[in-house]
CSV table of C-alpha atoms in Angstrom, one decimal:
chain,number,residue,atom,x,y,z
S,474,UNK,CA,-22.1,13.8,34.5
S,475,UNK,CA,-19.1,12.8,36.7
S,476,UNK,CA,-15.5,12.1,35.5
S,477,UNK,CA,-12.7,10.1,37.1
S,478,UNK,CA,-9.1,11.1,37.4
S,479,UNK,CA,-6.8,10.5,34.4
S,480,UNK,CA,-4.9,7.3,34.0
S,481,UNK,CA,-2.0,6.4,31.7
S,482,UNK,CA,-2.4,4.2,28.6
S,483,UNK,CA,-0.4,3.4,25.4
S,484,UNK,CA,-1.7,2.9,21.8
S,485,UNK,CA,-5.3,3.4,23.1
S,486,UNK,CA,-5.2,-0.1,24.4
S,487,UNK,CA,-7.9,0.0,27.0
S,488,UNK,CA,-10.8,-2.5,27.2
S,489,UNK,CA,-13.5,-3.5,29.6
S,490,UNK,CA,-13.9,-7.2,30.3
S,491,UNK,CA,-17.0,-8.9,28.8
S,492,UNK,CA,-18.6,-9.2,32.2
S,493,UNK,CA,-18.1,-5.5,32.8
S,494,UNK,CA,-16.2,-6.1,36.1
S,495,UNK,CA,-12.7,-5.1,35.1
S,496,UNK,CA,-10.7,-2.5,33.1
S,497,UNK,CA,-7.5,-3.6,31.4
S,498,UNK,CA,-5.0,-0.9,30.2
S,499,UNK,CA,-1.6,-1.4,28.6
S,500,UNK,CA,1.2,1.2,29.5
S,501,UNK,CA,4.2,0.3,27.3
S,502,UNK,CA,5.1,-3.2,28.3
S,503,UNK,CA,2.9,-3.2,31.4
S,504,UNK,CA,-0.7,-4.6,31.6
S,505,UNK,CA,-2.8,-3.1,34.3
S,506,UNK,CA,-6.1,-4.6,35.5
S,507,UNK,CA,-8.4,-2.4,37.6
S,508,UNK,CA,-11.7,-3.0,39.3
S,509,UNK,CA,-14.3,-1.0,37.3
S,510,UNK,CA,-16.3,0.0,40.3
S,511,UNK,CA,-13.4,1.4,42.5
S,512,UNK,CA,-10.6,1.8,39.8
S,513,UNK,CA,-8.2,0.2,42.2
S,514,UNK,CA,-5.3,-1.8,40.7
S,515,UNK,CA,-6.0,-5.7,41.0
S,516,UNK,CA,-3.2,-7.1,38.9
S,517,UNK,CA,-0.1,-5.8,37.3
S,518,UNK,CA,1.7,-8.0,34.7
S,519,UNK,CA,4.9,-7.3,32.9
S,520,UNK,CA,5.2,-8.3,29.1
S,521,UNK,CA,8.3,-9.1,27.3
S,522,UNK,CA,7.9,-5.9,25.0
S,523,UNK,CA,5.6,-3.2,24.2
S,524,UNK,CA,2.1,-4.5,23.5
S,525,UNK,CA,0.5,-4.0,20.0
S,526,UNK,CA,-2.8,-5.7,20.7
S,527,UNK,CA,-4.8,-6.6,23.8
S,528,UNK,CA,-8.0,-8.6,24.1
S,529,UNK,CA,-10.2,-10.3,26.8
S,530,UNK,CA,-11.3,-13.8,26.5
S,531,UNK,CA,-15.1,-14.3,26.3
S,532,UNK,CA,-15.4,-15.5,30.0
S,533,UNK,CA,-13.3,-12.6,31.3
S,534,UNK,CA,-10.7,-15.0,32.9
S,535,UNK,CA,-7.7,-14.4,30.6
S,536,UNK,CA,-6.2,-11.5,28.7
S,537,UNK,CA,-4.1,-11.8,25.6
S,538,UNK,CA,-1.3,-9.5,24.8
S,539,UNK,CA,0.3,-9.7,21.3
S,540,UNK,CA,3.7,-8.2,20.5
S,541,UNK,CA,3.7,-8.3,16.6
S,542,UNK,CA,7.2,-7.1,16.1
S,543,UNK,CA,8.7,-10.0,18.0
S,544,UNK,CA,6.0,-12.6,16.8
S,545,UNK,CA,5.1,-13.2,20.5
S,546,UNK,CA,1.8,-13.8,22.3
S,547,UNK,CA,1.5,-13.8,26.1
S,548,UNK,CA,-1.6,-14.9,28.0
S,549,UNK,CA,-2.4,-13.8,31.6
S,550,UNK,CA,-4.9,-15.4,34.0
S,551,UNK,CA,-7.1,-13.3,36.5
S,552,UNK,CA,-7.9,-16.4,38.7
S,553,UNK,CA,-4.2,-17.5,38.9
S,554,UNK,CA,-1.9,-14.5,38.6
S,555,UNK,CA,1.1,-16.7,38.7
S,556,UNK,CA,0.1,-18.6,35.6
S,557,UNK,CA,1.0,-17.4,32.2
S,558,UNK,CA,1.4,-18.8,28.7
S,559,UNK,CA,3.7,-17.7,25.9
S,560,UNK,CA,3.4,-18.4,22.2
S,561,UNK,CA,6.3,-17.8,19.9
S,562,UNK,CA,5.5,-17.9,16.0
S,563,UNK,CA,9.2,-17.8,15.3
S,564,UNK,CA,10.6,-16.5,12.0
S,565,UNK,CA,7.2,-16.9,10.2
S,566,UNK,CA,6.2,-13.8,12.0
S,567,UNK,CA,2.8,-12.5,13.3
S,568,UNK,CA,0.2,-9.8,12.0
S,569,UNK,CA,-2.9,-10.7,13.8
S,570,UNK,CA,-4.0,-12.5,16.9
S,571,UNK,CA,-7.5,-13.1,18.4
S,572,UNK,CA,-9.5,-15.2,20.8
S,573,UNK,CA,-11.8,-17.9,19.7
S,574,UNK,CA,-15.4,-17.6,21.0
S,575,UNK,CA,-14.7,-20.3,23.8
S,576,UNK,CA,-12.0,-18.3,25.3
S,577,UNK,CA,-9.7,-21.3,25.2
S,578,UNK,CA,-8.1,-21.1,21.7
S,579,UNK,CA,-6.0,-18.5,20.1
S,580,UNK,CA,-5.9,-17.8,16.3
S,581,UNK,CA,-2.7,-16.3,15.0
S,582,UNK,CA,-2.3,-15.1,11.4
S,583,UNK,CA,1.3,-15.2,10.2
S,584,UNK,CA,3.2,-12.6,8.0
S,585,UNK,CA,2.3,-12.6,4.4
S,586,UNK,CA,-1.0,-14.5,5.4
S,587,UNK,CA,0.7,-17.8,4.8
S,588,UNK,CA,-1.5,-19.6,7.4
S,589,UNK,CA,-3.8,-19.3,10.4
S,590,UNK,CA,-2.6,-21.2,13.5
S,591,UNK,CA,-5.1,-22.4,16.1
S,592,UNK,CA,-3.4,-22.8,19.5
S,593,UNK,CA,-5.3,-24.6,22.4
S,594,UNK,CA,-4.7,-23.5,25.9
S,595,UNK,CA,-6.2,-26.6,27.3
S,596,UNK,CA,-4.6,-29.5,25.3
S,597,UNK,CA,-1.6,-27.5,23.7
S,598,UNK,CA,-2.8,-28.9,20.4
S,599,UNK,CA,-2.1,-26.9,17.3
S,600,UNK,CA,-4.1,-26.8,14.1
S,601,UNK,CA,-3.2,-25.0,10.8
S,602,UNK,CA,-5.6,-23.3,8.3
S,603,UNK,CA,-4.0,-22.8,4.8
S,604,UNK,CA,-4.5,-20.0,2.3
S,605,UNK,CA,-6.0,-17.2,4.5
S,606,UNK,CA,-6.7,-14.2,2.3
S,607,UNK,CA,-5.2,-10.8,3.2
S,608,UNK,CA,-8.2,-8.6,3.1
S,609,UNK,CA,-10.2,-6.1,5.0
S,610,UNK,CA,-12.1,-8.7,7.1
S,611,UNK,CA,-11.1,-12.2,6.4
S,612,UNK,CA,-12.3,-13.9,9.6
S,613,UNK,CA,-15.5,-13.8,11.5
S,614,UNK,CA,-17.3,-15.8,14.0
S,615,UNK,CA,-21.0,-16.2,14.3
S,616,UNK,CA,-22.6,-14.4,17.4
S,617,UNK,CA,-23.4,-17.8,19.1
S,618,UNK,CA,-19.8,-18.8,18.7
S,619,UNK,CA,-20.6,-22.0,16.9
S,620,UNK,CA,-19.0,-21.3,13.5
S,621,UNK,CA,-16.1,-19.4,11.9
S,622,UNK,CA,-16.0,-18.1,8.3
S,623,UNK,CA,-12.6,-17.8,6.7
S,624,UNK,CA,-11.8,-16.1,3.4
S,625,UNK,CA,-9.3,-17.9,1.4
S,626,UNK,CA,-7.4,-17.2,-1.9
S,627,UNK,CA,-5.9,-20.1,-3.8
S,628,UNK,CA,-5.5,-20.6,-7.7
S,629,UNK,CA,-6.4,-17.0,-8.2
S,630,UNK,CA,-9.9,-17.6,-7.0
S,631,UNK,CA,-11.7,-16.7,-3.8
S,632,UNK,CA,-13.1,-19.3,-1.4
S,633,UNK,CA,-14.8,-19.3,1.9
S,634,UNK,CA,-14.4,-22.1,4.5
S,635,UNK,CA,-16.8,-22.5,7.4
S,636,UNK,CA,-15.4,-24.3,10.4
S,637,UNK,CA,-17.2,-25.7,13.5
S,638,UNK,CA,-15.6,-24.0,16.5
S,639,UNK,CA,-16.1,-26.9,18.9
S,640,UNK,CA,-13.5,-29.1,17.2
S,641,UNK,CA,-12.3,-27.0,14.2
S,642,UNK,CA,-13.5,-29.4,11.7
S,643,UNK,CA,-14.3,-28.1,8.2
S,644,UNK,CA,-18.1,-28.0,7.6
S,645,UNK,CA,-18.3,-26.3,4.2
S,646,UNK,CA,-15.8,-24.9,1.5
S,647,UNK,CA,-17.1,-23.0,-1.5
S,648,UNK,CA,-16.0,-20.7,-4.2
S,649,UNK,CA,-17.5,-17.1,-4.1
S,650,UNK,CA,-18.6,-15.2,-7.1
S,651,UNK,CA,-16.1,-12.3,-6.4
S,652,UNK,CA,-13.2,-10.9,-8.4
S,653,UNK,CA,-11.3,-9.9,-5.3
S,654,UNK,CA,-13.2,-10.7,-1.9
S,655,UNK,CA,-12.7,-7.8,0.6
S,656,UNK,CA,-14.6,-8.9,3.6
S,657,UNK,CA,-17.3,-11.1,5.1
S,658,UNK,CA,-19.6,-10.8,8.1
S,659,UNK,CA,-22.3,-13.1,9.8
S,660,UNK,CA,-25.7,-11.8,10.4
S,661,UNK,CA,-26.3,-11.5,14.2
S,662,UNK,CA,-28.7,-14.5,14.0
S,663,UNK,CA,-26.0,-16.7,12.4
S,664,UNK,CA,-28.1,-17.7,9.4
S,665,UNK,CA,-26.6,-15.6,6.6
S,666,UNK,CA,-23.0,-14.7,5.6
S,667,UNK,CA,-22.5,-11.4,3.9
S,668,UNK,CA,-19.5,-11.3,1.4
S,669,UNK,CA,-18.5,-8.2,-0.5
S,670,UNK,CA,-16.1,-7.6,-3.3
S,671,UNK,CA,-13.2,-5.1,-3.5
S,672,UNK,CA,-13.9,-1.4,-4.1
S,673,UNK,CA,-13.3,-1.8,-7.8
S,674,UNK,CA,-16.6,-3.7,-8.2
S,675,UNK,CA,-20.0,-3.1,-6.4
S,676,UNK,CA,-21.0,-6.6,-5.3
S,677,UNK,CA,-22.6,-8.1,-2.2
S,678,UNK,CA,-23.3,-11.7,-1.9
S,679,UNK,CA,-25.4,-13.6,0.6
S,680,UNK,CA,-24.8,-17.1,1.5
S,681,UNK,CA,-26.5,-19.7,3.7
S,682,UNK,CA,-24.6,-21.8,6.3
S,683,UNK,CA,-24.4,-24.6,4.0
S,684,UNK,CA,-22.8,-22.5,1.2
S,685,UNK,CA,-25.9,-21.8,-1.0
S,686,UNK,CA,-25.9,-18.5,-2.8
S,687,UNK,CA,-29.1,-16.8,-1.4
S,688,UNK,CA,-28.9,-13.5,-3.3
S,689,UNK,CA,-26.4,-11.1,-5.2
S,690,UNK,CA,-26.8,-7.3,-5.0
S,691,UNK,CA,-25.1,-4.9,-7.3
S,692,UNK,CA,-26.2,-1.2,-7.4
S,693,UNK,CA,-24.1,0.0,-10.4
S,694,UNK,CA,-21.0,-1.0,-12.5
S,695,UNK,CA,-17.8,0.7,-13.7
S,696,UNK,CA,-17.2,2.8,-10.7
S,697,UNK,CA,-15.9,2.5,-7.1
S,698,UNK,CA,-18.1,0.2,-5.2
S,699,UNK,CA,-18.7,-0.9,-1.6
S,700,UNK,CA,-16.8,0.8,1.2
S,701,UNK,CA,-18.5,-0.7,4.4
S,702,UNK,CA,-21.2,-3.0,5.4
S,703,UNK,CA,-23.2,-3.3,8.6
S,704,UNK,CA,-25.9,-5.7,9.9
S,705,UNK,CA,-28.7,-4.5,12.2
S,706,UNK,CA,-28.7,-6.2,15.5
S,707,UNK,CA,-32.2,-7.7,14.6
S,708,UNK,CA,-30.7,-9.2,11.4
S,709,UNK,CA,-33.6,-7.5,9.5
S,710,UNK,CA,-31.4,-5.0,7.6
S,711,UNK,CA,-28.1,-5.0,5.9
S,712,UNK,CA,-26.7,-1.5,5.3
S,713,UNK,CA,-24.2,-0.9,2.6
S,714,UNK,CA,-22.1,2.2,2.4
S,715,UNK,CA,-20.4,3.0,-0.9
S,716,UNK,CA,-18.1,5.5,-2.7
S,717,UNK,CA,-21.1,7.2,-4.3
S,718,UNK,CA,-21.9,8.8,-0.9
S,719,UNK,CA,-25.1,6.7,-0.3
S,720,UNK,CA,-26.2,4.0,2.0
S,721,UNK,CA,-28.5,1.3,0.6
S,722,UNK,CA,-30.7,-0.9,2.9
S,723,UNK,CA,-31.5,-4.5,2.0
S,724,UNK,CA,-34.2,-6.3,3.7
S,725,UNK,CA,-33.8,-9.9,5.0
S,726,UNK,CA,-36.8,-11.4,3.3
S,727,UNK,CA,-36.2,-10.8,-0.5
S,728,UNK,CA,-32.8,-9.3,0.0
S,729,UNK,CA,-33.9,-6.4,-2.2
S,730,UNK,CA,-33.2,-2.7,-1.6
S,731,UNK,CA,-36.0,-1.0,0.4
S,732,UNK,CA,-34.3,2.4,1.0
S,733,UNK,CA,-31.5,4.6,-0.1
S,734,UNK,CA,-30.0,7.4,2.1
S,735,UNK,CA,-28.1,10.2,0.5
S,736,UNK,CA,-25.7,12.7,2.0
S,737,UNK,CA,-26.3,15.9,0.1
S,738,UNK,CA,-24.3,19.1,0.8
S,739,UNK,CA,-27.4,21.2,1.1
S,740,UNK,CA,-30.4,20.0,3.3
S,741,UNK,CA,-33.8,21.6,2.9
S,742,UNK,CA,-37.1,20.9,4.4
S,743,UNK,CA,-38.0,18.4,1.7
S,744,UNK,CA,-34.8,16.3,2.3
S,745,UNK,CA,-35.0,16.7,6.1
S,746,UNK,CA,-38.6,15.8,5.9
S,747,UNK,CA,-39.4,18.2,8.7
S,748,UNK,CA,-36.9,16.9,11.2
S,749,UNK,CA,-34.3,18.9,12.8
S,750,UNK,CA,-30.6,19.3,11.8
S,751,UNK,CA,-28.5,19.7,14.9
S,752,UNK,CA,-25.4,21.8,14.8
S,753,UNK,CA,-22.8,21.4,17.6
S,754,UNK,CA,-20.2,24.1,17.4
S,755,UNK,CA,-17.0,23.9,19.5
S,756,UNK,CA,-16.2,26.5,22.2
S,757,UNK,CA,-16.8,29.3,22.7
S,758,UNK,CA,-20.2,29.1,21.2
S,759,UNK,CA,-23.1,27.3,22.7
S,760,UNK,CA,-24.8,24.3,21.2
S,761,UNK,CA,-27.4,25.2,18.5
S,762,UNK,CA,-30.4,23.5,17.1
S,763,UNK,CA,-30.9,24.8,13.5
S,764,UNK,CA,-33.7,24.4,11.2
S,765,UNK,CA,-33.2,23.6,7.5
S,766,UNK,CA,-31.9,24.7,5.0
S,767,UNK,CA,-28.4,23.8,6.2
S,768,UNK,CA,-25.2,23.7,4.2
S,769,UNK,CA,-22.7,20.8,5.1
S,770,UNK,CA,-19.0,21.6,4.6
S,771,UNK,CA,-17.6,19.3,1.7
S,772,UNK,CA,-13.9,18.6,1.2
S,773,UNK,CA,-13.0,17.8,-2.4
S,774,UNK,CA,-11.0,14.6,-2.5
S,775,UNK,CA,-7.5,14.5,-4.4
S,776,UNK,CA,-7.9,12.4,-7.5
S,777,UNK,CA,-4.2,11.8,-7.6
S,778,UNK,CA,-4.1,10.0,-4.3
S,779,UNK,CA,-4.9,6.5,-3.5
S,780,UNK,CA,-7.9,5.6,-1.1
S,781,UNK,CA,-9.7,9.0,-1.8
S,782,UNK,CA,-11.6,10.5,1.1
S,783,UNK,CA,-15.1,10.2,-0.3
S,784,UNK,CA,-18.0,7.9,0.3
S,785,UNK,CA,-19.6,6.4,3.4
S,786,UNK,CA,-16.9,4.6,5.4
S,787,UNK,CA,-18.6,4.0,8.8
S,788,UNK,CA,-22.1,2.6,9.6
S,789,UNK,CA,-23.5,1.8,13.0
S,790,UNK,CA,-26.9,0.7,14.2
S,791,UNK,CA,-28.3,1.5,17.6
S,792,UNK,CA,-28.8,-1.5,19.9
S,793,UNK,CA,-32.6,-1.6,19.3
S,794,UNK,CA,-32.0,-1.4,15.4
S,795,UNK,CA,-34.2,1.9,15.4
S,796,UNK,CA,-31.4,4.3,14.3
S,797,UNK,CA,-28.6,4.1,11.9
S,798,UNK,CA,-25.6,6.4,12.2
S,799,UNK,CA,-23.3,7.1,9.1
S,800,UNK,CA,-20.3,9.2,8.2
S,801,UNK,CA,-19.5,10.3,4.6
S,802,UNK,CA,-15.7,10.8,4.3
S,803,UNK,CA,-15.8,14.0,2.2
S,804,UNK,CA,-18.2,15.5,4.9
S,805,UNK,CA,-16.0,14.5,7.8
S,806,UNK,CA,-17.4,17.1,10.2
S,807,UNK,CA,-21.0,15.5,10.1
S,808,UNK,CA,-22.6,12.4,11.6
S,809,UNK,CA,-26.0,11.5,10.0
S,810,UNK,CA,-28.7,9.8,12.0
S,811,UNK,CA,-31.4,7.9,10.1
S,812,UNK,CA,-34.8,6.6,11.5
S,813,UNK,CA,-35.1,2.9,10.3
S,814,UNK,CA,-38.9,2.8,11.1
S,815,UNK,CA,-39.7,5.9,8.9
S,816,UNK,CA,-36.7,5.3,6.5
S,817,UNK,CA,-35.9,9.0,6.7
S,818,UNK,CA,-33.3,11.4,8.0
S,819,UNK,CA,-33.7,12.0,11.7
S,820,UNK,CA,-30.8,14.4,12.4
S,821,UNK,CA,-27.3,15.7,11.3
S,822,UNK,CA,-24.7,16.2,13.9
S,823,UNK,CA,-22.6,19.0,12.6
S,824,UNK,CA,-19.2,19.8,14.2
S,825,UNK,CA,-16.4,22.2,13.3
S,826,UNK,CA,-13.7,19.5,13.3
S,827,UNK,CA,-13.6,16.1,11.8
S,828,UNK,CA,-15.4,13.5,13.8
S,829,UNK,CA,-12.9,11.0,15.2
S,830,UNK,CA,-15.1,8.3,16.6
S,831,UNK,CA,-18.8,7.6,17.4
S,832,UNK,CA,-20.5,4.7,19.1
S,833,UNK,CA,-24.0,3.8,20.3
S,834,UNK,CA,-24.9,3.1,23.9
S,835,UNK,CA,-25.3,-0.7,24.1
S,836,UNK,CA,-28.6,-0.4,26.0
S,837,UNK,CA,-30.2,2.8,24.9
S,838,UNK,CA,-30.6,4.8,21.6
S,839,UNK,CA,-27.9,7.2,22.7
S,840,UNK,CA,-24.8,8.1,20.5
S,841,UNK,CA,-21.6,9.4,21.8
S,842,UNK,CA,-19.1,11.0,19.5
S,843,UNK,CA,-15.7,13.1,19.8
S,844,UNK,CA,-13.7,15.2,17.5
S,845,UNK,CA,-10.2,15.3,19.0
S,846,UNK,CA,-11.0,18.2,21.4
S,847,UNK,CA,-11.8,18.4,25.1
S,848,UNK,CA,-15.5,17.9,24.8
S,849,UNK,CA,-17.8,14.8,24.7
S,850,UNK,CA,-21.0,15.0,22.5
S,851,UNK,CA,-24.0,13.0,23.2
S,852,UNK,CA,-27.2,12.6,20.9
S,853,UNK,CA,-30.5,10.8,21.7
S,854,UNK,CA,-34.0,11.2,20.0
S,855,UNK,CA,-34.8,13.9,22.6
S,856,UNK,CA,-31.7,16.1,21.5
S,857,UNK,CA,-28.0,16.5,21.8
S,858,UNK,CA,-25.5,18.1,24.3
S,859,UNK,CA,-21.8,18.8,24.6
S,860,UNK,CA,-19.9,18.3,27.8
S,861,UNK,CA,-16.6,19.7,28.7
S,862,UNK,CA,-14.2,17.1,30.1
S,863,UNK,CA,-12.8,18.8,33.4
S,864,UNK,CA,-9.5,17.3,33.1
S,865,UNK,CA,-6.0,19.0,33.5
S,866,UNK,CA,-3.3,19.2,31.0
S,867,UNK,CA,-5.3,19.8,27.9
S,868,UNK,CA,-6.8,16.2,27.7
S,869,UNK,CA,-8.3,15.7,24.2
S,870,UNK,CA,-10.7,13.0,23.5
S,871,UNK,CA,-9.4,10.9,20.6
S,872,UNK,CA,-11.7,7.9,20.8
S,873,UNK,CA,-14.3,6.4,23.2
S,874,UNK,CA,-16.1,3.3,24.1
S,875,UNK,CA,-19.3,2.5,26.2
S,876,UNK,CA,-19.4,0.1,29.1
S,877,UNK,CA,-21.6,-2.9,28.4
S,878,UNK,CA,-24.1,-1.5,31.0
S,879,UNK,CA,-24.3,1.9,29.3
S,880,UNK,CA,-23.7,3.5,32.6
S,881,UNK,CA,-20.4,5.1,31.7
S,882,UNK,CA,-18.1,5.9,28.7
S,883,UNK,CA,-14.3,5.3,28.6
S,884,UNK,CA,-12.6,8.4,27.0
S,885,UNK,CA,-9.3,7.8,25.3
S,886,UNK,CA,-6.7,10.6,24.7
S,887,UNK,CA,-3.2,10.3,23.2
S,888,UNK,CA,-1.6,8.7,26.2
S,889,UNK,CA,-4.4,9.0,29.0
S,890,UNK,CA,-7.9,7.9,29.7
S,891,UNK,CA,-10.7,8.8,32.0
S,892,UNK,CA,-14.2,7.6,32.7
S,893,UNK,CA,-17.4,9.5,32.2
S,894,UNK,CA,-20.3,8.4,34.4
S,895,UNK,CA,-23.9,9.1,33.4
S,896,UNK,CA,-25.8,10.6,36.3
S,897,UNK,CA,-29.5,9.8,36.2
S,898,UNK,CA,-30.7,12.9,37.9
S,899,UNK,CA,-28.5,15.1,35.9
S,900,UNK,CA,-29.7,13.4,32.7
S,901,UNK,CA,-33.4,14.2,33.6
S,902,UNK,CA,-32.4,17.8,34.0
S,903,UNK,CA,-30.5,17.7,30.7
S,904,UNK,CA,-33.5,16.1,28.9
S,905,UNK,CA,-35.8,19.0,30.3
S,906,UNK,CA,-33.3,21.5,29.1
S,907,UNK,CA,-33.2,19.9,25.6
S,908,UNK,CA,-36.9,19.7,25.3
S,909,UNK,CA,-37.2,23.4,26.2
S,910,UNK,CA,-34.9,24.2,23.3
S,911,UNK,CA,-36.5,22.0,20.9
S,912,UNK,CA,-39.9,23.7,21.8
S,913,UNK,CA,-38.3,27.0,20.9
S,914,UNK,CA,-37.2,25.8,17.5
S,915,UNK,CA,-40.7,24.3,16.9
S,916,UNK,CA,-42.2,27.7,17.4
S,917,UNK,CA,-39.8,29.2,14.8
S,918,UNK,CA,-40.7,26.4,12.3
């Protein structure tokens, strides 16, 4: 693997354009746009204040910079560097801003969630959507960009409005069977909308585009419920992570449960079903491939504190829907990888520090993760490896993201970043090394 030099960034605001050609970073109140292939600076923009949020338009022609403290939005153009747009929400404030799928409208959510304002860059027209609900995920667009679902709260009841993004007219509005709606998410094929209740009640509801309730799923009652929800890219599976430390998989035909993945503290041969448990210690020890039984460190949550560190909070499917990665919050040093064809545990990646971030390669079944130290960890069905980031000044990887091609990773530190390039020849040598190690463990088993 090859690494670039270090570049400055603030608040981990660093994003690659959707077409994969540009890299935008924010440094305090400056926006820097680089060419991804050469890392040369193409554009340098100066904002009115320190940037809180930055986002590319879908066609990679515009960049939105939000300054929430001042209630300001600035939009910059790559084709016309002298052109820019400023949106001031005034005294009503600003807590969230995002692009619409067409890249020509901006949706701003005001303080106290009084309304959502839709600003058009083409016609300068303004539309308002009332009663948006303050929740975990209250707005979601279908993957094709045709529809937007908005969670609403009025008269002490939850509603969902579905808008057509072409002209923002209301297609459907219906009441949901939730006590306190926490989030909603479209399936990747845009046919089904998943809605889930707050953590006080385990309830997931599935609605069609016309607002019909297709199915309701509840695993148990009288205990903390849903913590996260994730669709598989194929739309065949809906994974639900909950506070009882389990992941339940629903199928897209009957919407019934077809599998349940548990996160036990002790893994033996039966629970691992003959697969390897991979342990990746930090320096100075080398990587290890351990056979079951394995003991996973568990942190007991404080019952007197709100939002207890327990339960499955992160779920991520690989791009081919073959694998599912999960993290159980009271086992923060481990990432669990599940095989969705066999519906069984494939591997456990154990670290000596809490896992900060993990993300799948958008093209291949390859998982990258970091723990806040100076190493990058990669897992694939062939095995796993850790790589020292050769950066000066004690660069520690706090977060990471893949380029859309899967050819390199962006590694983010506290106030710096670097790029990690995947070398095809070195990858082949690495694969041979991993296979040799796995062969040795097979002989032990």
